[in-house]
Amino acid sequence: CLTRGESFQCPYHGWQFNLDGRLTKATHTKGIQNFRAKDYSLKPIPIKQVGPIIFLNFARDEDQNGSFDQSQTLLSDRL
């Protein structure tokens, strides 16, 4: 993605998002019925940093955060 200070842009699609993930510009969407930019904002993803490593949790189920925390604890002991 290309960063432009207060927003970033996907180089493939040309869509532009502000820093909180809201879609602010969507190219090539004319003629698409019922297209609403607010329906295509980015989803938040929990992240954790353990030493120099950054982990992203793509689990959809909130219960998965427990295993994420357990993994962090195991890795913290090794780093």
PDB file of C-alpha atoms in Angstrom:
ATOM      1  CA  CYS A   1       0.000   0.000   0.000  1.00  0.00           C
ATOM      2  CA  LEU A   2       1.099   3.533  -0.667  1.00  0.00           C
ATOM      3  CA  THR A   3       0.941   5.901   2.306  1.00  0.00           C
ATOM      4  CA  ARG A   4      -0.055   9.514   1.853  1.00  0.00           C
ATOM      5  CA  GLY A   5       0.185  10.889   5.406  1.00  0.00           C
ATOM      6  CA  GLU A   6      -3.475  10.754   6.403  1.00  0.00           C
ATOM      7  CA  SER A   7      -4.482   7.867   4.156  1.00  0.00           C
ATOM      8  CA  PHE A   8      -3.127   4.920   2.225  1.00  0.00           C
ATOM      9  CA  GLN A   9      -3.945   3.512  -1.177  1.00  0.00           C
ATOM     10  CA  CYS A  10      -4.010  -0.009  -2.563  1.00  0.00           C
ATOM     11  CA  PRO A  11      -1.691   0.012  -5.594  1.00  0.00           C
ATOM     12  CA  TYR A  12      -3.677  -2.790  -7.259  1.00  0.00           C
ATOM     13  CA  HIS A  13      -7.253  -1.537  -6.914  1.00  0.00           C
ATOM     14  CA  GLY A  14      -6.541   2.149  -6.355  1.00  0.00           C
ATOM     15  CA  TRP A  15      -8.931   2.246  -3.404  1.00  0.00           C
ATOM     16  CA  GLN A  16      -8.017   4.760  -0.738  1.00  0.00           C
ATOM     17  CA  PHE A  17      -8.548   4.350   3.029  1.00  0.00           C
ATOM     18  CA  ASN A  18      -8.063   6.790   5.879  1.00  0.00           C
ATOM     19  CA  LEU A  19      -5.998   5.748   8.888  1.00  0.00           C
ATOM     20  CA  ASP A  20      -8.985   4.384  10.820  1.00  0.00           C
ATOM     21  CA  GLY A  21      -9.731   2.001   7.921  1.00  0.00           C
ATOM     22  CA  ARG A  22     -12.705   3.773   6.328  1.00  0.00           C
ATOM     23  CA  LEU A  23     -12.857   3.563   2.548  1.00  0.00           C
ATOM     24  CA  THR A  24     -12.684   7.138   1.265  1.00  0.00           C
ATOM     25  CA  LYS A  25     -12.232   6.584  -2.485  1.00  0.00           C
ATOM     26  CA  ALA A  26     -13.180   3.588  -4.587  1.00  0.00           C
ATOM     27  CA  THR A  27     -12.232   3.582  -8.254  1.00  0.00           C
ATOM     28  CA  HIS A  28     -14.156   1.712 -10.940  1.00  0.00           C
ATOM     29  CA  THR A  29     -17.374   1.395  -8.934  1.00  0.00           C
ATOM     30  CA  LYS A  30     -19.699   3.362 -11.199  1.00  0.00           C
ATOM     31  CA  GLY A  31     -22.540   1.186 -12.363  1.00  0.00           C
ATOM     32  CA  ILE A  32     -22.306  -1.210  -9.424  1.00  0.00           C
ATOM     33  CA  GLN A  33     -25.769  -1.338  -7.930  1.00  0.00           C
ATOM     34  CA  ASN A  34     -26.100  -0.475  -4.249  1.00  0.00           C
ATOM     35  CA  PHE A  35     -22.357   0.085  -3.803  1.00  0.00           C
ATOM     36  CA  ARG A  36     -21.775   1.830  -0.478  1.00  0.00           C
ATOM     37  CA  ALA A  37     -18.214   2.669   0.523  1.00  0.00           C
ATOM     38  CA  LYS A  38     -19.053   2.233   4.215  1.00  0.00           C
ATOM     39  CA  ASP A  39     -19.676  -1.462   3.540  1.00  0.00           C
ATOM     40  CA  TYR A  40     -16.067  -1.928   2.375  1.00  0.00           C
ATOM     41  CA  SER A  41     -14.055  -0.461   5.213  1.00  0.00           C
ATOM     42  CA  LEU A  42     -11.133  -2.449   6.585  1.00  0.00           C
ATOM     43  CA  LYS A  43     -11.798  -4.732   9.541  1.00  0.00           C
ATOM     44  CA  PRO A  44      -9.774  -4.313  12.750  1.00  0.00           C
ATOM     45  CA  ILE A  45      -7.252  -7.086  13.453  1.00  0.00           C
ATOM     46  CA  PRO A  46      -5.830  -7.628  16.948  1.00  0.00           C
ATOM     47  CA  ILE A  47      -2.037  -7.452  17.057  1.00  0.00           C
ATOM     48  CA  LYS A  48       0.514  -8.190  19.761  1.00  0.00           C
ATOM     49  CA  GLN A  49       4.222  -7.540  19.853  1.00  0.00           C
ATOM     50  CA  VAL A  50       6.610  -9.929  21.554  1.00  0.00           C
ATOM     51  CA  GLY A  51      10.116  -8.540  21.439  1.00  0.00           C
ATOM     52  CA  PRO A  52      10.871  -7.734  17.801  1.00  0.00           C
ATOM     53  CA  ILE A  53       8.061  -9.963  16.469  1.00  0.00           C
ATOM     54  CA  ILE A  54       4.587  -8.648  15.614  1.00  0.00           C
ATOM     55  CA  PHE A  55       1.714 -11.150  15.587  1.00  0.00           C
ATOM     56  CA  LEU A  56      -1.636 -10.668  13.887  1.00  0.00           C
ATOM     57  CA  ASN A  57      -4.717 -12.606  15.000  1.00  0.00           C
ATOM     58  CA  PHE A  58      -7.045 -13.354  12.078  1.00  0.00           C
ATOM     59  CA  ALA A  59      -9.399 -15.515  14.182  1.00  0.00           C
ATOM     60  CA  ARG A  60     -13.035 -14.510  13.798  1.00  0.00           C
ATOM     61  CA  ASP A  61     -14.043 -16.042  17.113  1.00  0.00           C
ATOM     62  CA  GLU A  62     -13.221 -13.908  20.174  1.00  0.00           C
ATOM     63  CA  ASP A  63     -12.450 -17.100  22.110  1.00  0.00           C
ATOM     64  CA  GLN A  64      -9.392 -17.503  19.898  1.00  0.00           C
ATOM     65  CA  ASN A  65      -7.783 -14.552  21.711  1.00  0.00           C
ATOM     66  CA  GLY A  66      -7.057 -16.909  24.617  1.00  0.00           C
ATOM     67  CA  SER A  67      -4.807 -19.071  22.477  1.00  0.00           C
ATOM     68  CA  PHE A  68      -3.227 -15.902  21.090  1.00  0.00           C
ATOM     69  CA  ASP A  69      -2.326 -14.825  24.641  1.00  0.00           C
ATOM     70  CA  GLN A  70      -1.016 -18.309  25.457  1.00  0.00           C
ATOM     71  CA  SER A  71       1.234 -18.221  22.394  1.00  0.00           C
ATOM     72  CA  GLN A  72       2.559 -14.847  23.449  1.00  0.00           C
ATOM     73  CA  THR A  73       3.374 -16.179  26.923  1.00  0.00           C
ATOM     74  CA  LEU A  74       5.222 -19.179  25.479  1.00  0.00           C
ATOM     75  CA  LEU A  75       7.227 -17.011  23.111  1.00  0.00           C
ATOM     76  CA  SER A  76       7.996 -14.382  25.753  1.00  0.00           C
ATOM     77  CA  ASP A  77       9.753 -17.072  27.779  1.00  0.00           C
ATOM     78  CA  ARG A  78      11.952 -17.936  24.782  1.00  0.00           C
ATOM     79  CA  LEU A  79      12.874 -14.432  23.624  1.00  0.00           C
TER      80      LEU A  79
END
